[in-house]
PDB file of N, CA and C in Angstrom:
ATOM      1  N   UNK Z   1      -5.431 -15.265 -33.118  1.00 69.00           N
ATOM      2  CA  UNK Z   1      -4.063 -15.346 -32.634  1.00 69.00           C
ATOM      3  C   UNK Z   1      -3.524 -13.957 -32.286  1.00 69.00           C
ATOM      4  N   UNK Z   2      -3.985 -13.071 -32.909  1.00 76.00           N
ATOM      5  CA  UNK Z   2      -3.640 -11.257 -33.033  1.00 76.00           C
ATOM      6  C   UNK Z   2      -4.143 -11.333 -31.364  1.00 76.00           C
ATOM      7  N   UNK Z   3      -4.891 -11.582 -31.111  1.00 82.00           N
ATOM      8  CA  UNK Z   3      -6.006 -11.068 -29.984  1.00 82.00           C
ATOM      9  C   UNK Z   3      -5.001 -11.775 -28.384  1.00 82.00           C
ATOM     10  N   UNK Z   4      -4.807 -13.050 -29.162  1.00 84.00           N
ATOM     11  CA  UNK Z   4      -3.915 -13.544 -28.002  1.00 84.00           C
ATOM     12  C   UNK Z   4      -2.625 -12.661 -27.703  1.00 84.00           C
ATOM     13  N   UNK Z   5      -2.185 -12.135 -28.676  1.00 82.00           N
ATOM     14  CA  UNK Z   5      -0.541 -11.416 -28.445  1.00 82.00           C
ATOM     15  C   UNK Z   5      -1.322 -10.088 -27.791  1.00 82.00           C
ATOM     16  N   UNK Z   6      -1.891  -9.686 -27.936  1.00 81.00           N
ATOM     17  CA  UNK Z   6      -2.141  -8.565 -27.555  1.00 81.00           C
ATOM     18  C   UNK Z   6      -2.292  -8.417 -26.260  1.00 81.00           C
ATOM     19  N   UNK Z   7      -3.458  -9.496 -25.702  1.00 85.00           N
ATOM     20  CA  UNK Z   7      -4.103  -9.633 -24.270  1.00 85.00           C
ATOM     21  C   UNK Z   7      -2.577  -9.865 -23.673  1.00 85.00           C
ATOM     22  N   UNK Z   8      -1.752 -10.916 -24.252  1.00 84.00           N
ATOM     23  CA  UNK Z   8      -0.562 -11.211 -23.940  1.00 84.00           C
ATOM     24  C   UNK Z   8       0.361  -9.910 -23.079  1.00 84.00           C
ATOM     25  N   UNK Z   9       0.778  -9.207 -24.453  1.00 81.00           N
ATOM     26  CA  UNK Z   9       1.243  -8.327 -24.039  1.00 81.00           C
ATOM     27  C   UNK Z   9       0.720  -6.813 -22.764  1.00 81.00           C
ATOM     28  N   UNK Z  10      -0.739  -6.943 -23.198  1.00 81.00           N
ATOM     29  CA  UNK Z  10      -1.089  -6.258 -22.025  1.00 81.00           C
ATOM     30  C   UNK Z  10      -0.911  -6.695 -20.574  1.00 81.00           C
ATOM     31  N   UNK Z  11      -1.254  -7.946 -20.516  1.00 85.00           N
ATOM     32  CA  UNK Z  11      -0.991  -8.376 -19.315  1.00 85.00           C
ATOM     33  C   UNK Z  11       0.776  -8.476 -18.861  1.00 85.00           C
ATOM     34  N   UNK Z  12       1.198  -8.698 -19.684  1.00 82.00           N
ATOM     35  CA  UNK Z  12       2.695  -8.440 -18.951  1.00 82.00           C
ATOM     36  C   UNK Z  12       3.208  -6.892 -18.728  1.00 82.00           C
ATOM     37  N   UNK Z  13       2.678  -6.168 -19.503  1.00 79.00           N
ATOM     38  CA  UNK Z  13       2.822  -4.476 -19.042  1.00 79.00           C
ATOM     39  C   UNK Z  13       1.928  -4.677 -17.674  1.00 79.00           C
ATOM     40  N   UNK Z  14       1.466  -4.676 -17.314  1.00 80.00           N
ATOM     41  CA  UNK Z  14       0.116  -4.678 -16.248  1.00 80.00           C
ATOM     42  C   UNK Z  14       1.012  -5.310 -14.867  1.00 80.00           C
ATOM     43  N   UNK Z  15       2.091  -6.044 -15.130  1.00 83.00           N
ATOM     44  CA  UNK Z  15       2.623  -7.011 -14.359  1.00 83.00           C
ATOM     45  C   UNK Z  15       3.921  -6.217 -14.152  1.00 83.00           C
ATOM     46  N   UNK Z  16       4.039  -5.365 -14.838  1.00 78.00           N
ATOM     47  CA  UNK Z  16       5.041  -4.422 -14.387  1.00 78.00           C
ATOM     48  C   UNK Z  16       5.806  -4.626 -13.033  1.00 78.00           C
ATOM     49  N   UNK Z  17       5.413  -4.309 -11.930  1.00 77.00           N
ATOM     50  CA  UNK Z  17       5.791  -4.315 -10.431  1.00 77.00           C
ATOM     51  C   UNK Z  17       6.374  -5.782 -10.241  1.00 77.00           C
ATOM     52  N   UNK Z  18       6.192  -6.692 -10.649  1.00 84.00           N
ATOM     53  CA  UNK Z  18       6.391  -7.604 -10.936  1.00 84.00           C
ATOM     54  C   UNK Z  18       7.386  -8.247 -11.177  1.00 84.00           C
ATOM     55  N   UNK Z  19       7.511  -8.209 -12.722  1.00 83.00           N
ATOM     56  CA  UNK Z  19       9.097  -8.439 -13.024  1.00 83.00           C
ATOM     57  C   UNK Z  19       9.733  -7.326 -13.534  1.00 83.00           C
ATOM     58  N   UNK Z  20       9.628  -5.902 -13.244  1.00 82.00           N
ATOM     59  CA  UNK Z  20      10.841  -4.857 -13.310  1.00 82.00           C
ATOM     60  C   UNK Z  20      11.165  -4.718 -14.755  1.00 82.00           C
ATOM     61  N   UNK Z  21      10.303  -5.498 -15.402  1.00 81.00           N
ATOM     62  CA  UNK Z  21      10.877  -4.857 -17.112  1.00 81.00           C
ATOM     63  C   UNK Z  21      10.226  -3.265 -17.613  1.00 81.00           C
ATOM     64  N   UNK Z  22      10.648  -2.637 -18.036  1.00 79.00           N
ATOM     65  CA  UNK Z  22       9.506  -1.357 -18.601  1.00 79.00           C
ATOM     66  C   UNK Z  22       8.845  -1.793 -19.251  1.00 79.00           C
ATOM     67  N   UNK Z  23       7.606  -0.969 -19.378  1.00 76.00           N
ATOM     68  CA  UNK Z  23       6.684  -1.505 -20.649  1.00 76.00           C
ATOM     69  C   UNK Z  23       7.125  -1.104 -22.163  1.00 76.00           C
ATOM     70  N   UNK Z  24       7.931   0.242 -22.432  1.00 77.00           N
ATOM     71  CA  UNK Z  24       8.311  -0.200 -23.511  1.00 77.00           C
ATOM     72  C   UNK Z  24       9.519  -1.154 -24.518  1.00 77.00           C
ATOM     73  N   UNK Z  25       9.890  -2.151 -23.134  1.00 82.00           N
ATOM     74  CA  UNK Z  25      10.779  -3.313 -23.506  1.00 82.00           C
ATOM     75  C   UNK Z  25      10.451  -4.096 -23.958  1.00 82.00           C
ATOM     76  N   UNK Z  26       9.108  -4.101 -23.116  1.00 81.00           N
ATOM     77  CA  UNK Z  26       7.866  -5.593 -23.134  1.00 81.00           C
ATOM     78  C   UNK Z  26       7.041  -5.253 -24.497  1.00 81.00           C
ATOM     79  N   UNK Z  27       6.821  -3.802 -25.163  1.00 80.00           N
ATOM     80  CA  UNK Z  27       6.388  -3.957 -26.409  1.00 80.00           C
ATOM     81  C   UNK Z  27       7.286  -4.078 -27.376  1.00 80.00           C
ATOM     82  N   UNK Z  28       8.278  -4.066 -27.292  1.00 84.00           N
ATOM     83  CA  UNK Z  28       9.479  -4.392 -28.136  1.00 84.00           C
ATOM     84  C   UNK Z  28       9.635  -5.826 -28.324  1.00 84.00           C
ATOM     85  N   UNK Z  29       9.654  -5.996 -27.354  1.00 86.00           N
ATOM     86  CA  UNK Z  29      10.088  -8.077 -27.093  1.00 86.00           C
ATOM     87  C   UNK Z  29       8.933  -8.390 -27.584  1.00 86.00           C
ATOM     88  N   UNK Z  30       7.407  -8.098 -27.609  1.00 85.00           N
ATOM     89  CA  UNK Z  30       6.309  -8.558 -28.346  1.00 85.00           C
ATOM     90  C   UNK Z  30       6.108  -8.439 -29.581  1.00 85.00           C
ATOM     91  N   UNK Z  31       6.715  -6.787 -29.972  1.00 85.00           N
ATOM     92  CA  UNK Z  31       6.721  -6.904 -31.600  1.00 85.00           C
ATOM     93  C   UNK Z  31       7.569  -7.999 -32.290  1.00 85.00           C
ATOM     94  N   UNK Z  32       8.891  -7.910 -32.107  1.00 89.00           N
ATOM     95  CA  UNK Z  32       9.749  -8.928 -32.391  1.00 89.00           C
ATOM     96  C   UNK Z  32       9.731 -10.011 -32.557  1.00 89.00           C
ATOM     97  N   UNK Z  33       9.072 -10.822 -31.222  1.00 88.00           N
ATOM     98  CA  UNK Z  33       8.401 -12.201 -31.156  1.00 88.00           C
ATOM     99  C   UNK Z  33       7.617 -12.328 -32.045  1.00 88.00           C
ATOM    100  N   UNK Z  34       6.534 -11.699 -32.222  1.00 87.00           N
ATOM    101  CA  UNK Z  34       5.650 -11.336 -33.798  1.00 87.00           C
ATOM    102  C   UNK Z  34       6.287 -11.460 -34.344  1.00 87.00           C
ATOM    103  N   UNK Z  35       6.788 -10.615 -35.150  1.00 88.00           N
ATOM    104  CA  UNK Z  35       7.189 -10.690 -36.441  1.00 88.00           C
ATOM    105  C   UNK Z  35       8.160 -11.974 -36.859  1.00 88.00           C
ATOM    106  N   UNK Z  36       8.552 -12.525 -35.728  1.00 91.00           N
ATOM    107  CA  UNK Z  36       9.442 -13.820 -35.884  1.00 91.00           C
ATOM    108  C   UNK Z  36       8.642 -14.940 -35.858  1.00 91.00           C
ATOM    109  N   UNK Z  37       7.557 -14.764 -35.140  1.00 89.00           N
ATOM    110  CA  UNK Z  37       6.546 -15.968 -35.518  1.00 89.00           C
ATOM    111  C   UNK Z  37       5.382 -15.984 -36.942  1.00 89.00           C
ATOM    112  N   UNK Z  38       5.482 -14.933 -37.089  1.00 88.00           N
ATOM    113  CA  UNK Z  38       5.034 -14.380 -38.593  1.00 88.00           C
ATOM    114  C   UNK Z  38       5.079 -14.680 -39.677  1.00 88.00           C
ATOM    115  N   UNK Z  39       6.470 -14.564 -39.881  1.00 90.00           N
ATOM    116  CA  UNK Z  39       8.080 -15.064 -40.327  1.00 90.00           C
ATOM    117  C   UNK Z  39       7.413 -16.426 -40.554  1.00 90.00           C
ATOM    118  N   UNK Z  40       7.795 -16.919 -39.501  1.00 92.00           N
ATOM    119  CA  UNK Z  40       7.878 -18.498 -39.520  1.00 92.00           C
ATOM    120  C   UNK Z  40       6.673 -19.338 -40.401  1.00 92.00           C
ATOM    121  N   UNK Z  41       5.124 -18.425 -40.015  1.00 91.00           N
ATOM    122  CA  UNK Z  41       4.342 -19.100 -40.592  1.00 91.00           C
ATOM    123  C   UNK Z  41       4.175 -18.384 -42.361  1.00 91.00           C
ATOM    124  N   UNK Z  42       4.624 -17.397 -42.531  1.00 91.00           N
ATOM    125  CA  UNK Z  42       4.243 -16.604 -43.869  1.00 91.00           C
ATOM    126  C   UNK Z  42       5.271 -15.549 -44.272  1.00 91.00           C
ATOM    127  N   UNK Z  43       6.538 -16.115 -44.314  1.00 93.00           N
ATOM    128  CA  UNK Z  43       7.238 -15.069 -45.222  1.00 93.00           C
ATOM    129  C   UNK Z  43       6.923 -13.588 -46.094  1.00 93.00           C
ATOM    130  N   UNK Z  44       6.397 -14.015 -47.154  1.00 94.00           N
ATOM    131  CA  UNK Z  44       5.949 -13.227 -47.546  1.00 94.00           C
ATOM    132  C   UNK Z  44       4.900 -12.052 -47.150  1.00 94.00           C
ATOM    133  N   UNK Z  45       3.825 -12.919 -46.224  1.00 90.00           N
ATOM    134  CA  UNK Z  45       3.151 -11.789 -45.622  1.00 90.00           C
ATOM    135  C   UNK Z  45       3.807 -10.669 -45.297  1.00 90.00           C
ATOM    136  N   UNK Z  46       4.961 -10.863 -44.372  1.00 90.00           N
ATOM    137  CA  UNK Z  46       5.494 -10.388 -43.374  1.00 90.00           C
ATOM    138  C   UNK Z  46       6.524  -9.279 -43.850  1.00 90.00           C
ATOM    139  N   UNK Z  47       6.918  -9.868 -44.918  1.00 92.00           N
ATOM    140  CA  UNK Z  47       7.526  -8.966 -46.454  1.00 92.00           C
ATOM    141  C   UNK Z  47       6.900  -7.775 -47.091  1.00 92.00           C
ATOM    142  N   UNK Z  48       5.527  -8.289 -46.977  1.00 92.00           N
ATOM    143  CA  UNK Z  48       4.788  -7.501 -48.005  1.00 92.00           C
ATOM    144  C   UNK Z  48       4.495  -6.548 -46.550  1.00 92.00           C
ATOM    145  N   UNK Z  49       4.051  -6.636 -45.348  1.00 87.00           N
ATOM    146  CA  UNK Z  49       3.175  -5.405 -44.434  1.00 87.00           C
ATOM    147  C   UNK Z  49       4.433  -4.835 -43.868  1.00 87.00           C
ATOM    148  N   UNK Z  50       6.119  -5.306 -43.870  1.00 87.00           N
ATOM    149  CA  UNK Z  50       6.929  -4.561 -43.863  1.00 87.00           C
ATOM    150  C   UNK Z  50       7.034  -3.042 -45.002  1.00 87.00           C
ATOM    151  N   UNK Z  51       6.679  -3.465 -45.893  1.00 91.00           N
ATOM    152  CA  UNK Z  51       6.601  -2.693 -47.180  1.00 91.00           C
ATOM    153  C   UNK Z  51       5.997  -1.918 -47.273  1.00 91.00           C
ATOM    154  N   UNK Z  52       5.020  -2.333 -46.611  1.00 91.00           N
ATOM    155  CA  UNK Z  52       3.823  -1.102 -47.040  1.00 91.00           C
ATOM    156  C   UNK Z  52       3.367  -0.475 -45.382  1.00 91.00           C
ATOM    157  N   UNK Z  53       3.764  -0.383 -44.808  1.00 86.00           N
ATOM    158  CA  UNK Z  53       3.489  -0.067 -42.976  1.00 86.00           C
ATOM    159  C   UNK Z  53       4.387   1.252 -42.883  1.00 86.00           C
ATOM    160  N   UNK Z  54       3.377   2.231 -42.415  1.00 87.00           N
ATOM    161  CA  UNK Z  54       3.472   3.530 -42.278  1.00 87.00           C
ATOM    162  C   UNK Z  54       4.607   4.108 -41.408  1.00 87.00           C
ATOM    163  N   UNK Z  55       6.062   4.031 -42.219  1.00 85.00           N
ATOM    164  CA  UNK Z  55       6.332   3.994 -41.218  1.00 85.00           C
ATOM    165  C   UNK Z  55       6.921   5.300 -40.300  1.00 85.00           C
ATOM    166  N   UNK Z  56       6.198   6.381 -40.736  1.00 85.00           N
ATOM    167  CA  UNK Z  56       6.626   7.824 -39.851  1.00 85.00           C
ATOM    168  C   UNK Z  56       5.720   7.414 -38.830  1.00 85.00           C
ATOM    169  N   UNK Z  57       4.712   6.681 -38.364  1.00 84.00           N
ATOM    170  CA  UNK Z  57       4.072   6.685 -37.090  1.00 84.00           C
ATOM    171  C   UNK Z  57       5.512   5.581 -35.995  1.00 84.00           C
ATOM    172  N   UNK Z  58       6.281   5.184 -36.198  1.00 82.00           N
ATOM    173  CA  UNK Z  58       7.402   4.486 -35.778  1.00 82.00           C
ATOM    174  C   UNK Z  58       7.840   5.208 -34.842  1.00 82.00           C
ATOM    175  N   UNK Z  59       7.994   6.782 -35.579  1.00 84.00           N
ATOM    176  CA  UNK Z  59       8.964   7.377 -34.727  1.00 84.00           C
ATOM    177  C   UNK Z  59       7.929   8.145 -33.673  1.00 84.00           C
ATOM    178  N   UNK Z  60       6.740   8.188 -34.105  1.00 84.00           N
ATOM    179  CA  UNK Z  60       5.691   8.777 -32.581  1.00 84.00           C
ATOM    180  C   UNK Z  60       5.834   7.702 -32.187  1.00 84.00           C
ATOM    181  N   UNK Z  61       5.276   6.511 -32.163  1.00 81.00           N
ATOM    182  CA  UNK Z  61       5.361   5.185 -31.053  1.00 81.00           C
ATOM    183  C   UNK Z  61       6.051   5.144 -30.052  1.00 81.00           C
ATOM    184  N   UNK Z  62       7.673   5.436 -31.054  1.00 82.00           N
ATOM    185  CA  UNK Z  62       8.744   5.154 -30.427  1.00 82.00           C
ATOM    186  C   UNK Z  62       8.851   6.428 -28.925  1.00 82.00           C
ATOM    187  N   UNK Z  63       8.636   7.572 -29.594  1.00 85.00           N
ATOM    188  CA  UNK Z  63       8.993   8.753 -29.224  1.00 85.00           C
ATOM    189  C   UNK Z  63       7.845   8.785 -27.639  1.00 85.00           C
ATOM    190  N   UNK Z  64       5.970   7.953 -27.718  1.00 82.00           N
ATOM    191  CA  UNK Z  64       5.393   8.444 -27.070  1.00 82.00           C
ATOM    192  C   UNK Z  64       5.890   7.429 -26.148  1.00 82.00           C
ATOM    193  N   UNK Z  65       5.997   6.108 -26.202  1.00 78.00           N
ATOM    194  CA  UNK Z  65       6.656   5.621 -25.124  1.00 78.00           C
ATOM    195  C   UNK Z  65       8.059   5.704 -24.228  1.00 78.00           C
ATOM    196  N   UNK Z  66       8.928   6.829 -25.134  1.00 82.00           N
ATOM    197  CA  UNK Z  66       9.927   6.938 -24.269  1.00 82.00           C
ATOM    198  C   UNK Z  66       9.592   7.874 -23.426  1.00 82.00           C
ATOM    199  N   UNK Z  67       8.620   8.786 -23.970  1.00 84.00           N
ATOM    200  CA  UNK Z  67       7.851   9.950 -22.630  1.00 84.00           C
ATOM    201  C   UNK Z  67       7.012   9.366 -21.919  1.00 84.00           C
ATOM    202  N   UNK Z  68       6.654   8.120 -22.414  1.00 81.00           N
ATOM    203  CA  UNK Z  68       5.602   7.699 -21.312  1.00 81.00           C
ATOM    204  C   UNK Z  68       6.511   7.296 -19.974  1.00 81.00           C
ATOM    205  N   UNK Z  69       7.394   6.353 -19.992  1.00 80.00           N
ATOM    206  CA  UNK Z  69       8.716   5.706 -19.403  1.00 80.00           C
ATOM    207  C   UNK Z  69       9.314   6.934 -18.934  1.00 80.00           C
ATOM    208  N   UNK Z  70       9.947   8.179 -19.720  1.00 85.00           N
ATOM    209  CA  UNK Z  70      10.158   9.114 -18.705  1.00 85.00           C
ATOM    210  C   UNK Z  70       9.149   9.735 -17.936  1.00 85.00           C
ATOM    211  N   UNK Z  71       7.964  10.108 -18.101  1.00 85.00           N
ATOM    212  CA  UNK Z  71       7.314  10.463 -16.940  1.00 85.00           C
ATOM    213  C   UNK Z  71       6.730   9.681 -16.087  1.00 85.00           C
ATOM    214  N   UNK Z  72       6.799   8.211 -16.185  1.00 81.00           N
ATOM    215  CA  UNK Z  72       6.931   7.588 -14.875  1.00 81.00           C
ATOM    216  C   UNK Z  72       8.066   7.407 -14.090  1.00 81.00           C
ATOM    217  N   UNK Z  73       8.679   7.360 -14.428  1.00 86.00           N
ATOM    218  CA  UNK Z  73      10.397   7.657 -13.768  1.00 86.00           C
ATOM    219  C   UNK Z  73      10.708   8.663 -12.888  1.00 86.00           C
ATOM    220  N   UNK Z  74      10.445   9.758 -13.482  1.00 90.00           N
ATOM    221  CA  UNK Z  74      10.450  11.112 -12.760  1.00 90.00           C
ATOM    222  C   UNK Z  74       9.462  11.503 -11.897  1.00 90.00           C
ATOM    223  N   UNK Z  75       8.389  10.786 -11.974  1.00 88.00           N
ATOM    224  CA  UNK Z  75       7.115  10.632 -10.767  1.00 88.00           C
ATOM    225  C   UNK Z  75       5.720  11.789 -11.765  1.00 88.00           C
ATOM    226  N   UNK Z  76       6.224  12.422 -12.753  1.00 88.00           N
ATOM    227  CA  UNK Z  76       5.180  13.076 -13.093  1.00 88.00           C
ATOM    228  C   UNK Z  76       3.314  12.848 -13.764  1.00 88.00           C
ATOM    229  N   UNK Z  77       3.229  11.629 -13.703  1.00 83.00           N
ATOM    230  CA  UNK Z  77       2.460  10.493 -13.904  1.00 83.00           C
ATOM    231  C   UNK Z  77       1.644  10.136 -12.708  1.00 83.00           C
ATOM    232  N   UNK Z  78       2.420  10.239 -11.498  1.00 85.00           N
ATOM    233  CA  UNK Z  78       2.249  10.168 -10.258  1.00 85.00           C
ATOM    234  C   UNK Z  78       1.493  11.537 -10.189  1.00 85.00           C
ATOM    235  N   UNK Z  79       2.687  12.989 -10.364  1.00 87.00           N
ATOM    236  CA  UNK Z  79       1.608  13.773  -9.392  1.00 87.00           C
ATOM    237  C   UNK Z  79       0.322  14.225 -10.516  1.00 87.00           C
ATOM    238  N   UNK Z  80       0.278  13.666 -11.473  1.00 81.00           N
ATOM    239  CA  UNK Z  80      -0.281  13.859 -12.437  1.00 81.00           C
ATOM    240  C   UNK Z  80      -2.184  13.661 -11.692  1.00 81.00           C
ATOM    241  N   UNK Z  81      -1.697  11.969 -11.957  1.00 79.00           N
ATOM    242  CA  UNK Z  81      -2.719  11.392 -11.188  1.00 79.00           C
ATOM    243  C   UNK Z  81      -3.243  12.181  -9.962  1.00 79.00           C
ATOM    244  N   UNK Z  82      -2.432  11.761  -8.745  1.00 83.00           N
ATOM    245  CA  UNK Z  82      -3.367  12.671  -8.019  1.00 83.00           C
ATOM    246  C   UNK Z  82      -3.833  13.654  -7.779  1.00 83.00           C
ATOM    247  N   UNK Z  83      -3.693  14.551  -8.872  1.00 80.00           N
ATOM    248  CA  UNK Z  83      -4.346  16.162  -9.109  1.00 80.00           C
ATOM    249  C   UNK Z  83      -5.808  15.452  -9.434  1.00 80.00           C
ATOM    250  N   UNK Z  84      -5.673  14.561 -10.186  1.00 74.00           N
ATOM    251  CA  UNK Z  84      -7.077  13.932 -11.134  1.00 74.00           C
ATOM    252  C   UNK Z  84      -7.985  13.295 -10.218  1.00 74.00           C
ATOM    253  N   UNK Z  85      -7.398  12.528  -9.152  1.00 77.00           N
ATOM    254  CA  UNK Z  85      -8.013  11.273  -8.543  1.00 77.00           C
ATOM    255  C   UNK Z  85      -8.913  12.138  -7.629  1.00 77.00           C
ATOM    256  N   UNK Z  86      -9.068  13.189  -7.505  1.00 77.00           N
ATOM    257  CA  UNK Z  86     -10.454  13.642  -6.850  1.00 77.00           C
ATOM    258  C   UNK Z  86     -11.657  13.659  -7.694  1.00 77.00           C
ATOM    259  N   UNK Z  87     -11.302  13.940  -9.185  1.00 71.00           N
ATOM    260  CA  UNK Z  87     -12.127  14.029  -9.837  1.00 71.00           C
ATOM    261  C   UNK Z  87     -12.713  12.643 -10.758  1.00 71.00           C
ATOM    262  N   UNK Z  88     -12.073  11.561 -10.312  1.00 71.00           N
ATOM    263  CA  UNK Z  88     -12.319  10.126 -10.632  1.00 71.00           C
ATOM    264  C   UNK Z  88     -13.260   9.248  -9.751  1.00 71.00           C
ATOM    265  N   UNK Z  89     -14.320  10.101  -8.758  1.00 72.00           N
ATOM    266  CA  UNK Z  89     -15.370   9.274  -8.518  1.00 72.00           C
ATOM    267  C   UNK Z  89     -16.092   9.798  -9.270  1.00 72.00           C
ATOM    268  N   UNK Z  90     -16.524  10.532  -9.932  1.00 71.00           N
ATOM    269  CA  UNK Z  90     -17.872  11.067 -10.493  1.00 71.00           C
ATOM    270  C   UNK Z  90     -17.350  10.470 -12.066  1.00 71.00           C
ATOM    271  N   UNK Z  91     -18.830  10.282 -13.024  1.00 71.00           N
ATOM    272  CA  UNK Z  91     -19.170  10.035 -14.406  1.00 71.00           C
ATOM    273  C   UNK Z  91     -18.913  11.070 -15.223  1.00 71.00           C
ATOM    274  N   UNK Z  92     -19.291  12.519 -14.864  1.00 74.00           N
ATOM    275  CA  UNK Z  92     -18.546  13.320 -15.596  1.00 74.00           C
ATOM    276  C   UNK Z  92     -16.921  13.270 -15.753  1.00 74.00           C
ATOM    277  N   UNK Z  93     -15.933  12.689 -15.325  1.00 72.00           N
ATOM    278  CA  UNK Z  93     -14.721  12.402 -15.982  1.00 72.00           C
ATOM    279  C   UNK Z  93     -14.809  11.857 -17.989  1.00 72.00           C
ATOM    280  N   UNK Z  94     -15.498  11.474 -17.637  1.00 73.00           N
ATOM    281  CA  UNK Z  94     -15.228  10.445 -18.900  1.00 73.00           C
ATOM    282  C   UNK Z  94     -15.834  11.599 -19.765  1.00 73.00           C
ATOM    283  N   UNK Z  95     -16.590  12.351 -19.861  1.00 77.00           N
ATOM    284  CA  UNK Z  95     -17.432  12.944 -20.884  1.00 77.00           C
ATOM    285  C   UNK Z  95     -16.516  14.380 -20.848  1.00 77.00           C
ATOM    286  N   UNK Z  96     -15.793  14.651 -19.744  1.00 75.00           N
ATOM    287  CA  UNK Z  96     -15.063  16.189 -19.946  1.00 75.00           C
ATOM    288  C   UNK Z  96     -13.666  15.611 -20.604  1.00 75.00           C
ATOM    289  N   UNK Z  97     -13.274  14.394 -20.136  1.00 75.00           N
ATOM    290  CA  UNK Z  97     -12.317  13.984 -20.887  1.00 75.00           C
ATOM    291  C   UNK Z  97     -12.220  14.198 -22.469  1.00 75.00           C
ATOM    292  N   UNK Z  98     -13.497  13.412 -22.756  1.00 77.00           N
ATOM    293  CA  UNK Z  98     -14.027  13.637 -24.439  1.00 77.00           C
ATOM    294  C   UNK Z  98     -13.832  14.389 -24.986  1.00 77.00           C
ATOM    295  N   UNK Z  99     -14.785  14.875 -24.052  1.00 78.00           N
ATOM    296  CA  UNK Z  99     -15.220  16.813 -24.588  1.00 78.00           C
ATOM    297  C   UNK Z  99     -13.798  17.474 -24.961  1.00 78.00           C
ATOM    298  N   UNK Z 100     -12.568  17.084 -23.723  1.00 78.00           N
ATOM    299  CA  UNK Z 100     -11.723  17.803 -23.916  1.00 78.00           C
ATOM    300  C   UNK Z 100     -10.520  17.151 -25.490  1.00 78.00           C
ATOM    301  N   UNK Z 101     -10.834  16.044 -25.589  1.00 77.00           N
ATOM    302  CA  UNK Z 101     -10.021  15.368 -26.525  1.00 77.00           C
ATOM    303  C   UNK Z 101     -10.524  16.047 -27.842  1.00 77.00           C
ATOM    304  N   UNK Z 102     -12.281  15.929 -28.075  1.00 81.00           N
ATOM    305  CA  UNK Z 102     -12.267  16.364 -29.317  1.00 81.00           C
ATOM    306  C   UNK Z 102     -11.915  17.876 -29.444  1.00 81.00           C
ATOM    307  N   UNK Z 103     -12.457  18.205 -28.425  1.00 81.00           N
ATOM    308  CA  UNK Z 103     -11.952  20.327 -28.932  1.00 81.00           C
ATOM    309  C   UNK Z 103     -10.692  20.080 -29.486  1.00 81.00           C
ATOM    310  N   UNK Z 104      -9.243  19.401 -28.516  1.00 77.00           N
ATOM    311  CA  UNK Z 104      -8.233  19.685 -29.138  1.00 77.00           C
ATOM    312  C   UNK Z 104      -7.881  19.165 -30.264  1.00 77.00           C
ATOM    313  N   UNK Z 105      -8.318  17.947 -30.681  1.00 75.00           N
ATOM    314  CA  UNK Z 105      -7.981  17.495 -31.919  1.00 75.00           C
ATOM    315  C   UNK Z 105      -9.105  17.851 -33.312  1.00 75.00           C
ATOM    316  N   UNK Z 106      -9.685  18.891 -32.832  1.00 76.00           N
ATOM    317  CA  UNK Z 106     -10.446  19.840 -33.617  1.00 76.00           C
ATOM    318  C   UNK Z 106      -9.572  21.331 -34.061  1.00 76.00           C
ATOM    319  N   UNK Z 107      -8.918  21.774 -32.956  1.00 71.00           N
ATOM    320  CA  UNK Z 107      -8.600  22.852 -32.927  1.00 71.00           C
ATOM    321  C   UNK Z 107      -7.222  22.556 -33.908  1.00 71.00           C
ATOM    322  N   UNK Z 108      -6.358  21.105 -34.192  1.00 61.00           N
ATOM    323  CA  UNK Z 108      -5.488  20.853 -34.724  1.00 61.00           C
ATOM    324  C   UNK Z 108      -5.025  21.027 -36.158  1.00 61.00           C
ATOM    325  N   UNK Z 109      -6.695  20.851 -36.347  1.00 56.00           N
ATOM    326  CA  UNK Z 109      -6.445  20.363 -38.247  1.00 56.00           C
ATOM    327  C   UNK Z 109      -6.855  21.680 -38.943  1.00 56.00           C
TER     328      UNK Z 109
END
């Protein structure tokens, strides 16, 4: 059922152009719906992973989707992309990508 909300919700972000909602409305309206159908089937569950759910990652969530939403707004996403999209026919993308993810989250800790 997890798997269904999810695909769910991806596909209505995806549909964006579509019906004009942002995507971080559409993950809002999905959490919610969750947790209200949650609710419905298991109280307590829903009690107990309120309780114990981490919740300083809330405010990155919150925080990375309002930058995500502002830099599509402002087009920087846009020129983002096409600096990149020359370098998105070739297979080395994916591996300098890596490469570049772990250095920095190496260089972090």
């Amino acid at each position: 059922f997890c798997l269904v909300r999810v695909l769910t919700a991806t596909l209505i972000c995806a549909l964006e152009s579509v019906h004009g909602l942002p995507v971080y409305l559409v993950v809002l309206i999905m959490g919610a719906c969750s947790i209200v159908v949650d609710g419905l089937i298991d109280a307590a569950f829903v009690a107990d992973t309120l309780r114990h759910m981490p919740w300083e990652l809330f405010s990155f969530v919150t925080g990375f989707l309002v930058l995500a939403e502002a830099m599509s707004v402002t087009g920087i996403s846009l020129a983002l992309a096409s600096v990149f999209l020359p370098l998105a026919h070739t297979k080395s993308v994916a591996y300098v990508s890596g490469f570049a993810t772990v250095l920095v989250c190496n260089l972090n800790e």
